PDB file of C-alpha atoms and ligand atoms in Angstrom:
ATOM      1  CA  MET A 265     -34.596 129.361-139.183  1.00  0.00           C
ATOM      2  CA  THR A 266     -33.577 132.928-138.464  1.00  0.00           C
ATOM      3  CA  VAL A 267     -31.266 133.457-135.521  1.00  0.00           C
ATOM      4  CA  THR A 268     -31.819 136.698-133.633  1.00  0.00           C
ATOM      5  CA  GLY A 269     -29.959 138.312-130.758  1.00  0.00           C
ATOM      6  CA  LEU A 270     -26.272 138.697-130.206  1.00  0.00           C
ATOM      7  CA  VAL A 271     -24.018 136.081-131.791  1.00  0.00           C
ATOM      8  CA  ARG A 272     -20.334 135.748-131.018  1.00  0.00           C
ATOM      9  CA  PHE A 273     -17.924 134.419-133.602  1.00  0.00           C
ATOM     10  CA  SER A 274     -14.169 134.307-133.917  1.00  0.00           C
ATOM     11  CA  VAL A 275     -12.182 135.643-136.843  1.00  0.00           C
ATOM     12  CA  SER A 276      -8.751 134.513-137.963  1.00  0.00           C
ATOM     13  CA  MET A 277      -6.492 136.965-139.737  1.00  0.00           C
ATOM     14  CA  ASP A 278      -2.904 137.915-140.324  1.00  0.00           C
ATOM     15  CA  ALA A 279      -1.481 139.661-137.233  1.00  0.00           C
ATOM     16  CA  ARG A 280      -0.208 142.573-139.328  1.00  0.00           C
ATOM     17  CA  LEU A 281      -3.634 143.050-140.871  1.00  0.00           C
ATOM     18  CA  LEU A 282      -5.218 143.117-137.413  1.00  0.00           C
ATOM     19  CA  GLU A 283      -2.619 145.628-136.258  1.00  0.00           C
ATOM     20  CA  ARG A 284      -3.462 147.881-139.200  1.00  0.00           C
ATOM     21  CA  PHE A 285      -7.163 147.448-138.477  1.00  0.00           C
ATOM     22  CA  ASP A 286      -6.701 148.374-134.807  1.00  0.00           C
ATOM     23  CA  ARG A 287      -4.766 151.520-135.765  1.00  0.00           C
ATOM     24  CA  PHE A 288      -7.390 152.399-138.359  1.00  0.00           C
ATOM     25  CA  ILE A 289     -10.316 152.093-135.967  1.00  0.00           C
ATOM     26  CA  ALA A 290      -8.454 153.871-133.125  1.00  0.00           C
ATOM     27  CA  GLU A 291      -7.916 156.862-135.429  1.00  0.00           C
ATOM     28  CA  LYS A 292     -11.645 156.877-136.107  1.00  0.00           C
ATOM     29  CA  GLY A 293     -12.412 156.835-132.398  1.00  0.00           C
ATOM     30  CA  TYR A 294     -13.732 153.312-132.024  1.00  0.00           C
ATOM     31  CA  THR A 295     -13.170 151.748-128.641  1.00  0.00           C
ATOM     32  CA  SER A 296     -14.233 148.258-129.673  1.00  0.00           C
ATOM     33  CA  ARG A 297     -13.451 146.062-132.641  1.00  0.00           C
ATOM     34  CA  SER A 298     -17.004 144.748-132.610  1.00  0.00           C
ATOM     35  CA  GLU A 299     -18.603 148.143-133.179  1.00  0.00           C
ATOM     36  CA  ALA A 300     -16.069 148.993-135.889  1.00  0.00           C
ATOM     37  CA  LEU A 301     -16.713 145.685-137.625  1.00  0.00           C
ATOM     38  CA  ARG A 302     -20.498 146.126-137.433  1.00  0.00           C
ATOM     39  CA  ASP A 303     -20.205 149.548-139.082  1.00  0.00           C
ATOM     40  CA  LEU A 304     -17.908 148.244-141.824  1.00  0.00           C
ATOM     41  CA  ILE A 305     -20.350 145.415-142.530  1.00  0.00           C
ATOM     42  CA  ARG A 306     -23.276 147.869-142.679  1.00  0.00           C
ATOM     43  CA  ASP A 307     -21.288 150.088-145.028  1.00  0.00           C
ATOM     44  CA  SER A 308     -20.676 147.123-147.341  1.00  0.00           C
ATOM     45  CA  LEU A 309     -24.348 146.147-147.219  1.00  0.00           C
ATOM     46  CA  VAL A 310     -25.415 149.696-148.113  1.00  0.00           C
ATOM     47  CA  GLU A 311     -22.988 149.621-151.042  1.00  0.00           C
ATOM     48  CA  SER A 312     -24.502 146.339-152.188  1.00  0.00           C
ATOM     49  CA  GLU A 313     -28.017 147.818-151.898  1.00  0.00           C
ATOM     50  CA  TRP A 314     -26.916 150.574-154.267  1.00  0.00           C
ATOM     51  CA  ALA A 315     -25.177 148.109-156.573  1.00  0.00           C
ATOM     52  CA  ALA A 316     -28.353 146.030-156.808  1.00  0.00           C
ATOM     53  CA  GLY A 317     -30.018 149.001-158.512  1.00  0.00           C
ATOM     54  CA  ASP A 318     -33.645 148.112-157.816  1.00  0.00           C
ATOM     55  CA  ARG A 319     -33.486 148.631-154.053  1.00  0.00           C
ATOM     56  CA  GLU A 320     -35.051 151.645-152.344  1.00  0.00           C
ATOM     57  CA  VAL A 321     -32.252 153.837-151.015  1.00  0.00           C
ATOM     58  CA  VAL A 322     -31.698 157.351-149.746  1.00  0.00           C
ATOM     59  CA  GLY A 323     -28.692 159.526-150.382  1.00  0.00           C
ATOM     60  CA  VAL A 324     -27.329 162.906-151.341  1.00  0.00           C
ATOM     61  CA  VAL A 325     -26.315 164.091-154.793  1.00  0.00           C
ATOM     62  CA  SER A 326     -23.945 167.037-154.476  1.00  0.00           C
ATOM     63  CA  LEU A 327     -23.230 169.362-157.357  1.00  0.00           C
ATOM     64  CA  LEU A 328     -20.766 172.186-157.871  1.00  0.00           C
ATOM     65  CA  TYR A 329     -21.513 174.317-160.882  1.00  0.00           C
ATOM     66  CA  ASP A 330     -20.833 177.598-162.609  1.00  0.00           C
ATOM     67  CA  HIS A 331     -24.092 179.522-162.527  1.00  0.00           C
ATOM     68  CA  HIS A 332     -22.944 181.775-165.369  1.00  0.00           C
ATOM     69  CA  THR A 333     -23.235 178.851-167.805  1.00  0.00           C
ATOM     70  CA  ARG A 334     -26.105 179.709-170.106  1.00  0.00           C
ATOM     71  CA  GLY A 335     -29.229 177.617-169.534  1.00  0.00           C
ATOM     72  CA  LEU A 336     -27.678 175.455-166.845  1.00  0.00           C
ATOM     73  CA  SER A 337     -30.116 176.322-164.036  1.00  0.00           C
ATOM     74  CA  GLU A 338     -33.039 175.455-166.325  1.00  0.00           C
ATOM     75  CA  SER A 339     -31.400 172.195-167.411  1.00  0.00           C
ATOM     76  CA  LEU A 340     -30.661 171.165-163.822  1.00  0.00           C
ATOM     77  CA  THR A 341     -34.292 171.742-162.903  1.00  0.00           C
ATOM     78  CA  ALA A 342     -35.622 169.995-166.025  1.00  0.00           C
ATOM     79  CA  VAL A 343     -33.596 166.841-165.379  1.00  0.00           C
ATOM     80  CA  GLN A 344     -34.727 166.725-161.746  1.00  0.00           C
ATOM     81  CA  HIS A 345     -38.359 167.010-162.851  1.00  0.00           C
ATOM     82  CA  GLU A 346     -37.945 163.939-165.067  1.00  0.00           C
ATOM     83  CA  TYR A 347     -37.070 161.788-162.074  1.00  0.00           C
ATOM     84  CA  ASN A 348     -39.294 161.470-159.054  1.00  0.00           C
ATOM     85  CA  THR A 349     -36.439 161.101-156.587  1.00  0.00           C
ATOM     86  CA  VAL A 350     -35.499 164.508-155.181  1.00  0.00           C
ATOM     87  CA  VAL A 351     -36.966 165.041-151.712  1.00  0.00           C
ATOM     88  CA  THR A 352     -35.417 168.409-150.951  1.00  0.00           C
ATOM     89  CA  THR A 353     -32.502 170.583-152.005  1.00  0.00           C
ATOM     90  CA  VAL A 354     -30.093 172.959-150.332  1.00  0.00           C
ATOM     91  CA  HIS A 355     -28.508 175.660-152.453  1.00  0.00           C
ATOM     92  CA  VAL A 356     -25.415 177.612-151.438  1.00  0.00           C
ATOM     93  CA  HIS A 357     -24.150 180.606-153.445  1.00  0.00           C
ATOM     94  CA  LEU A 358     -20.470 179.900-152.805  1.00  0.00           C
ATOM     95  CA  ASP A 359     -18.948 182.893-154.561  1.00  0.00           C
ATOM     96  CA  HIS A 360     -19.540 185.127-157.583  1.00  0.00           C
ATOM     97  CA  GLN A 361     -19.216 182.166-159.963  1.00  0.00           C
ATOM     98  CA  HIS A 362     -20.011 178.962-158.094  1.00  0.00           C
ATOM     99  CA  CYS A 363     -23.112 177.356-156.687  1.00  0.00           C
ATOM    100  CA  PHE A 364     -23.140 174.243-154.544  1.00  0.00           C
ATOM    101  CA  GLU A 365     -26.287 172.170-154.384  1.00  0.00           C
ATOM    102  CA  ALA A 366     -27.115 169.164-152.243  1.00  0.00           C
ATOM    103  CA  LEU A 367     -30.074 167.102-153.437  1.00  0.00           C
ATOM    104  CA  VAL A 368     -31.496 164.740-150.856  1.00  0.00           C
ATOM    105  CA  VAL A 369     -32.757 161.796-152.864  1.00  0.00           C
ATOM    106  CA  LYS A 370     -34.932 158.765-152.193  1.00  0.00           C
ATOM    107  CA  GLY A 371     -35.839 156.062-154.643  1.00  0.00           C
ATOM    108  CA  LYS A 372     -34.378 153.223-156.659  1.00  0.00           C
ATOM    109  CA  ALA A 373     -30.600 153.295-156.722  1.00  0.00           C
ATOM    110  CA  ALA A 374     -30.334 152.861-160.482  1.00  0.00           C
ATOM    111  CA  VAL A 375     -32.754 155.746-161.104  1.00  0.00           C
ATOM    112  CA  ILE A 376     -30.817 158.020-158.736  1.00  0.00           C
ATOM    113  CA  ARG A 377     -27.525 157.066-160.418  1.00  0.00           C
ATOM    114  CA  GLU A 378     -28.971 157.783-163.840  1.00  0.00           C
ATOM    115  CA  MET A 379     -30.234 161.197-162.752  1.00  0.00           C
ATOM    116  CA  ALA A 380     -26.914 162.021-161.069  1.00  0.00           C
ATOM    117  CA  ASP A 381     -25.001 161.024-164.206  1.00  0.00           C
ATOM    118  CA  ARG A 382     -27.187 163.268-166.344  1.00  0.00           C
ATOM    119  CA  LEU A 383     -26.833 166.199-163.942  1.00  0.00           C
ATOM    120  CA  GLY A 384     -23.083 165.693-163.642  1.00  0.00           C
ATOM    121  CA  SER A 385     -22.552 165.620-167.394  1.00  0.00           C
ATOM    122  CA  LEU A 386     -24.295 168.949-168.032  1.00  0.00           C
ATOM    123  CA  LYS A 387     -21.970 171.671-169.290  1.00  0.00           C
ATOM    124  CA  GLY A 388     -20.987 173.931-166.402  1.00  0.00           C
ATOM    125  CA  VAL A 389     -21.265 171.264-163.707  1.00  0.00           C
ATOM    126  CA  LYS A 390     -17.725 170.985-162.355  1.00  0.00           C
ATOM    127  CA  HIS A 391     -18.221 168.246-159.795  1.00  0.00           C
ATOM    128  CA  ALA A 392     -20.942 165.758-158.992  1.00  0.00           C
ATOM    129  CA  ARG A 393     -20.921 163.112-156.328  1.00  0.00           C
ATOM    130  CA  VAL A 394     -23.451 160.610-155.013  1.00  0.00           C
ATOM    131  CA  THR A 395     -23.204 159.879-151.311  1.00  0.00           C
ATOM    132  CA  LEU A 396     -24.726 156.513-150.528  1.00  0.00           C
ATOM    133  CA  GLY A 397     -27.226 156.293-147.712  1.00  0.00           C
ATOM    134  CA  SER A 398     -29.641 153.646-146.569  1.00  0.00           C
ATOM    135  CA  SER A 399     -33.367 153.608-145.876  1.00  0.00           C
ATOM    136  CA  GLY A 400     -32.497 151.424-142.890  1.00  0.00           C
ATOM    137  CA  LYS A 401     -35.291 148.982-143.807  1.00  0.00           C
ATOM    138  CA  ASP A 402     -32.973 146.010-144.173  1.00  0.00           C
ATOM    139  CA  LEU A 403     -30.045 147.059-142.026  1.00  0.00           C
ATOM    140  CA  PRO A 404     -29.933 145.560-138.503  1.00  0.00           C
TER     141      PRO A 404
HETATM  142 NI1   NI B1641     -26.223 180.040-156.374  1.00  0.00          NI
END
């Protein structure tokens, strides 16, 4: 049986831990523990979706690279063409040397990770980061 609707439950924890939690969520602007807890749970579930590897996820792969590195632009494009996960990209010419690129990605988490690892390990890429998002399909 699947229970739907709002369910109340009580949580026991160390008073000092709760105090830290209350300070933490106040700094983030939460006005209720419930909403903060729901968001933390969702964040953990999204992380587990990514960890599962075969789940459909969305996210952003951000790259900082030196566009003077010979052949790098071609390599970045070639790797992206091998994976059918990039939905759209935003390119920013940061300064004379650096480009920043944000790739919006959608697909299986393991495939996205593999592509991001390959992009990040190319010579001239100074920083690569995958920001985990969710398709929202299995996230109440
Ligand atoms: Ni550029």
